[in-house]
Structures are given as C-alpha cells and as structure tokens.
Tab-separated table of C-alpha atoms in Angstrom:
chain	number	residue	atom	x	y	z
A	1	UNK	CA	0.000	0.000	0.000
A	2	UNK	CA	1.685	3.193	-1.194
A	3	UNK	CA	-1.147	5.558	-0.505
A	4	UNK	CA	-1.849	8.467	1.790
A	5	UNK	CA	-5.571	8.928	2.317
A	6	UNK	CA	-7.361	12.047	3.505
A	7	UNK	CA	-10.923	12.622	4.620
A	8	UNK	CA	-13.093	14.426	3.884
A	9	UNK	CA	-12.386	15.401	0.272
A	10	UNK	CA	-14.394	18.601	0.627
A	11	UNK	CA	-15.452	20.526	3.726
A	12	UNK	CA	-17.557	23.649	4.100
A	13	UNK	CA	-17.663	25.140	7.571
A	14	UNK	CA	-18.803	28.307	9.250
A	15	UNK	CA	-16.531	30.492	11.293
A	16	UNK	CA	-17.964	29.182	14.559
A	17	UNK	CA	-17.748	25.481	13.682
A	18	UNK	CA	-15.306	22.886	14.928
A	19	UNK	CA	-14.212	20.245	12.453
A	20	UNK	CA	-11.322	17.846	11.936
A	21	UNK	CA	-9.326	16.719	8.936
A	22	UNK	CA	-7.952	13.185	8.939
A	23	UNK	CA	-4.941	11.639	7.251
A	24	UNK	CA	-3.796	8.025	7.238
A	25	UNK	CA	-0.840	6.131	5.794
A	26	UNK	CA	0.136	2.467	6.048
A	27	UNK	CA	3.605	2.665	4.494
A	28	UNK	CA	5.417	2.562	7.824
A	29	UNK	CA	6.522	6.155	7.371
A	30	UNK	CA	7.642	7.872	10.565
A	31	UNK	CA	7.179	11.512	9.548
A	32	UNK	CA	3.886	13.165	8.670
A	33	UNK	CA	3.179	16.676	7.503
A	34	UNK	CA	0.374	19.181	7.082
A	35	UNK	CA	0.575	21.733	4.276
A	36	UNK	CA	-1.756	24.509	3.212
A	37	UNK	CA	-2.018	25.396	-0.478
A	38	UNK	CA	-3.843	28.405	-1.868
A	39	UNK	CA	-4.786	28.606	-5.540
A	40	UNK	CA	-1.816	29.041	-7.887
A	41	UNK	CA	0.618	29.023	-4.934
A	42	UNK	CA	3.025	26.344	-3.726
A	43	UNK	CA	2.295	24.236	-0.634
A	44	UNK	CA	3.218	25.960	2.622
A	45	UNK	CA	4.419	23.824	5.504
A	46	UNK	CA	2.289	24.026	8.655
A	47	UNK	CA	3.323	21.151	10.936
A	48	UNK	CA	5.710	18.209	10.973
A	49	UNK	CA	5.468	15.165	13.212
A	50	UNK	CA	8.373	12.750	13.452
A	51	UNK	CA	8.035	9.573	15.509
A	52	UNK	CA	4.648	10.921	16.664
A	53	UNK	CA	6.219	14.033	18.192
A	54	UNK	CA	5.649	17.555	16.900
A	55	UNK	CA	8.933	18.601	15.308
A	56	UNK	CA	7.971	21.762	13.470
A	57	UNK	CA	5.197	24.289	13.958
A	58	UNK	CA	5.570	27.042	11.392
A	59	UNK	CA	3.974	29.708	13.601
A	60	UNK	CA	0.521	28.527	12.619
A	61	UNK	CA	-2.421	30.270	14.372
A	62	UNK	CA	-3.851	28.340	17.315
A	63	UNK	CA	-7.172	27.878	15.519
A	64	UNK	CA	-5.324	25.004	13.799
A	65	UNK	CA	-4.440	22.204	16.197
A	66	UNK	CA	-2.581	19.108	14.995
A	67	UNK	CA	-2.701	15.697	16.620
A	68	UNK	CA	-0.803	12.483	15.885
A	69	UNK	CA	-2.574	9.623	17.733
A	70	UNK	CA	-0.197	6.984	16.317
A	71	UNK	CA	2.377	6.494	13.591
A	72	UNK	CA	-0.286	5.982	10.902
A	73	UNK	CA	-2.735	8.748	11.718
A	74	UNK	CA	-2.578	12.511	11.630
A	75	UNK	CA	-5.437	14.874	12.436
A	76	UNK	CA	-5.869	18.598	12.038
A	77	UNK	CA	-8.489	20.108	14.336
A	78	UNK	CA	-10.089	23.326	13.120
A	79	UNK	CA	-11.862	25.905	15.257
A	80	UNK	CA	-13.032	29.462	14.670
A	81	UNK	CA	-11.484	29.655	11.213
A	82	UNK	CA	-11.516	32.732	9.016
A	83	UNK	CA	-12.553	32.944	5.345
A	84	UNK	CA	-8.887	33.432	4.404
A	85	UNK	CA	-8.211	29.925	5.747
A	86	UNK	CA	-10.068	28.511	2.758
A	87	UNK	CA	-7.522	26.418	0.874
A	88	UNK	CA	-6.456	22.911	-0.076
A	89	UNK	CA	-5.027	21.140	2.977
A	90	UNK	CA	-2.495	18.494	2.095
A	91	UNK	CA	-1.140	15.699	4.246
A	92	UNK	CA	2.140	14.020	3.373
A	93	UNK	CA	4.333	11.303	4.835
A	94	UNK	CA	7.975	10.356	4.457
A	95	UNK	CA	9.955	7.302	5.560
A	96	UNK	CA	12.824	8.992	7.469
A	97	UNK	CA	14.893	5.954	6.548
A	98	UNK	CA	18.346	6.311	5.031
A	99	UNK	CA	18.380	10.054	5.537
A	100	UNK	CA	15.886	10.669	2.778
A	101	UNK	CA	12.878	12.931	3.004
A	102	UNK	CA	10.822	11.926	-0.009
A	103	UNK	CA	7.318	13.043	0.794
A	104	UNK	CA	4.205	11.384	-0.560
A	105	UNK	CA	1.069	13.464	-0.619
A	106	UNK	CA	-2.542	12.565	-0.053
A	107	UNK	CA	-5.254	13.934	-2.378
A	108	UNK	CA	-6.022	16.816	-0.041
A	109	UNK	CA	-9.091	18.271	1.630
A	110	UNK	CA	-10.566	21.329	-0.046
A	111	UNK	CA	-11.769	23.560	2.766
A	112	UNK	CA	-14.180	26.458	2.360
A	113	UNK	CA	-14.843	28.728	5.333
A	114	UNK	CA	-18.035	30.761	5.057
B	1	UNK	CA	15.537	36.825	-1.948
B	2	UNK	CA	13.137	33.879	-2.093
B	3	UNK	CA	14.486	30.657	-0.628
B	4	UNK	CA	13.606	28.544	-3.672
B	5	UNK	CA	13.168	30.284	-7.013
B	6	UNK	CA	11.705	29.026	-10.252
B	7	UNK	CA	10.555	30.733	-13.420
B	8	UNK	CA	6.772	30.726	-13.241
B	9	UNK	CA	6.414	30.202	-16.993
B	10	UNK	CA	4.413	29.195	-18.766
B	11	UNK	CA	7.000	27.145	-20.613
B	12	UNK	CA	5.593	25.898	-23.881
B	13	UNK	CA	7.293	23.117	-25.864
B	14	UNK	CA	6.147	21.021	-28.817
B	15	UNK	CA	5.412	17.345	-28.375
B	16	UNK	CA	8.574	15.257	-28.586
B	17	UNK	CA	10.877	18.119	-27.546
B	18	UNK	CA	13.007	18.416	-24.401
B	19	UNK	CA	11.560	20.563	-21.630
B	20	UNK	CA	14.114	22.152	-19.314
B	21	UNK	CA	13.025	23.392	-15.892
B	22	UNK	CA	15.330	25.276	-13.554
B	23	UNK	CA	15.465	26.057	-9.853
B	24	UNK	CA	17.858	27.928	-7.566
B	25	UNK	CA	17.963	27.847	-3.779
B	26	UNK	CA	19.496	30.085	-1.138
B	27	UNK	CA	20.337	27.752	1.785
B	28	UNK	CA	23.811	26.432	1.030
B	29	UNK	CA	23.376	23.720	3.657
B	30	UNK	CA	20.370	22.157	1.934
B	31	UNK	CA	20.574	18.376	1.743
B	32	UNK	CA	17.749	17.035	-0.364
B	33	UNK	CA	16.188	18.178	-3.607
B	34	UNK	CA	12.967	17.099	-5.210
B	35	UNK	CA	10.791	17.672	-8.240
B	36	UNK	CA	7.041	17.299	-7.903
B	37	UNK	CA	4.435	17.402	-10.654
B	38	UNK	CA	1.031	18.879	-9.878
B	39	UNK	CA	-1.905	18.678	-12.221
B	40	UNK	CA	-4.613	21.303	-11.830
B	41	UNK	CA	-6.864	20.457	-8.895
B	42	UNK	CA	-4.677	17.540	-7.778
B	43	UNK	CA	-2.023	17.058	-5.122
B	44	UNK	CA	1.735	17.104	-5.818
B	45	UNK	CA	3.263	13.858	-7.067
B	46	UNK	CA	6.936	13.088	-6.480
B	47	UNK	CA	8.755	12.441	-9.755
B	48	UNK	CA	12.446	12.825	-8.901
B	49	UNK	CA	14.709	13.132	-5.890
B	50	UNK	CA	18.424	13.958	-5.954
B	51	UNK	CA	20.895	14.210	-3.097
B	52	UNK	CA	24.379	14.502	-4.607
B	53	UNK	CA	25.991	16.538	-7.355
B	54	UNK	CA	25.550	15.300	-10.879
B	55	UNK	CA	22.793	13.781	-12.928
B	56	UNK	CA	20.133	11.259	-12.016
B	57	UNK	CA	18.023	9.660	-14.726
B	58	UNK	CA	14.670	7.920	-14.420
B	59	UNK	CA	12.966	7.090	-17.689
B	60	UNK	CA	12.305	10.324	-19.588
B	61	UNK	CA	13.286	12.458	-16.593
B	62	UNK	CA	16.788	13.639	-15.659
B	63	UNK	CA	17.475	15.691	-12.555
B	64	UNK	CA	20.708	17.665	-12.309
B	65	UNK	CA	22.198	19.104	-9.124
B	66	UNK	CA	25.046	21.578	-8.748
B	67	UNK	CA	25.499	22.442	-5.078
B	68	UNK	CA	28.316	24.914	-5.743
B	69	UNK	CA	25.986	26.962	-7.937
B	70	UNK	CA	22.935	26.156	-5.757
B	71	UNK	CA	21.104	25.026	-8.852
B	72	UNK	CA	18.758	22.142	-9.611
B	73	UNK	CA	17.212	21.332	-12.961
B	74	UNK	CA	14.805	18.834	-14.468
B	75	UNK	CA	14.923	17.706	-18.082
B	76	UNK	CA	11.933	15.970	-19.615
B	77	UNK	CA	12.791	14.179	-22.847
B	78	UNK	CA	10.233	13.309	-25.539
B	79	UNK	CA	7.685	15.603	-23.887
B	80	UNK	CA	4.070	14.461	-24.097
B	81	UNK	CA	0.841	16.450	-23.760
B	82	UNK	CA	0.242	14.469	-20.552
B	83	UNK	CA	3.360	16.166	-19.109
B	84	UNK	CA	1.469	19.471	-19.108
B	85	UNK	CA	1.336	20.431	-15.437
B	86	UNK	CA	2.982	22.654	-12.843
B	87	UNK	CA	6.413	21.416	-11.763
B	88	UNK	CA	7.427	22.257	-8.214
B	89	UNK	CA	11.039	22.302	-7.084
B	90	UNK	CA	11.384	21.462	-3.381
B	91	UNK	CA	14.403	21.748	-1.114
B	92	UNK	CA	14.816	20.299	2.373
B	93	UNK	CA	16.913	22.181	4.897
B	94	UNK	CA	19.884	20.965	6.868
B	95	UNK	CA	17.708	19.658	9.718
B	96	UNK	CA	15.912	17.373	7.313
B	97	UNK	CA	12.256	18.163	7.997
B	98	UNK	CA	11.492	21.602	6.655
B	99	UNK	CA	10.782	21.424	2.939
B	100	UNK	CA	10.387	24.627	1.010
B	101	UNK	CA	8.682	24.655	-2.355
B	102	UNK	CA	9.361	26.977	-5.225
B	103	UNK	CA	6.426	28.761	-6.811
B	104	UNK	CA	6.349	26.219	-9.642
B	105	UNK	CA	6.798	26.357	-13.401
B	106	UNK	CA	3.775	25.748	-15.597
B	107	UNK	CA	4.628	23.528	-18.547
B	108	UNK	CA	2.474	23.215	-21.658
B	109	UNK	CA	3.290	20.527	-24.198
B	110	UNK	CA	1.609	21.240	-27.526
B	111	UNK	CA	0.427	18.270	-29.583
C-alpha cells in the first residue's frame, strides 16, 4: 500500500464550527506533515510530526491544532477559522529511513470557510 | 531573496521536444532536492529526488544538481501532452524536515 488517504475530500464550515481533517498512511513512514495550499501558490508547511512528536510548527495560528494519535494517523483540528483559511489542505508522509525525506502526498481536503 | 526560485512560466514546448526546468535555492546547507508534478486540482506527485551533485536519470526524466551553484534542474525528454502540469522544485533544509517549495513552473506541451 503506497497511498496516503485524507478525509473528507471537501469541507464547508462556518466560522464558529469545529471540524477535523484526517490523514492516514500504512507505508510505515515515521514523519507526517500538514501543508496549506492556496490557488496558484506552492504548498506551505504548517506542521511536521516525526516519531509521533511535533517537530515543526511554522507559527501557525492556534485555531489550527494538529494531533498524531499513532504512527499511521494525523489529524488537524479546526476551530473558529476565518474565510482566508479557505484552501487545499495536504497531508504528506515520508519514511525517514536512510536520511531521505521523499514526501508522498494525499489527495487533499478542499476547505471552504463561510 | 526567495528561498527557492523558479521561473513561473508558462514554458511551452512542442510534443517530442526536451523541456528544461530550472530552480535555484538560497540555503547552502540544503541536503535534499525534489521535483514534484502537480496537475490542476490535484495534489503534488513526487517524480524525482536527488541528493548529490551530478545527474540522475529515471525514464524520460533527468534531474541535475550543482550544489556549488545552488542550482537544480529537471529535463523531460520526448515531452508528451500528458506532461502538461505545474512542476514544483522542493528543497529540504539541513535539519531534514522543513521542505520549502518553489512557486512552480507551468509547462504546456503542444500536440
């Protein structure tokens, strides 16, 4: 299985809602990532987990809260988002073996904040 | 100065030609270099990784790395219309986790 899965594919939420994005991989990868991508822009790193510990938080607002329950799962909890947070949210994983950092992306969750 | 720079394009080449995509980076300590392809509305797909100076070939794709010049390139031989996409150059920093993407080069291959 060489796939990273993300649910839901699409999400529309109001500014007062709480929702969660989910990501799963079964490749035995030990690093997982959240990226945000706006239209016609490159992915921007938000969070990195390695060995289930938060390694990087790129000064992301606290209305985004990541969670890594185990080595296969990564969640992104959303609360009190703003319309400018509307974007494609991408999850990725990488093996961390052999010093490589090849990242494999899931299909993304397209988020619209109304 | 942007950390990873690419020409935004669009780069237009005829079918069967060689497409040449270029990327420069600012962090001299960068360790890992990647090319991703992203079709419109889809997520990035890894097509090449390169870690040491020189060339690396995989099918129709060749990645070239010159750390002294802080330059990475991707050559696509025998370009096909299905190669039309945005190509993202990505560079991982010395620590190994933070990956920075260039803005991407849009490639159009004309049939």
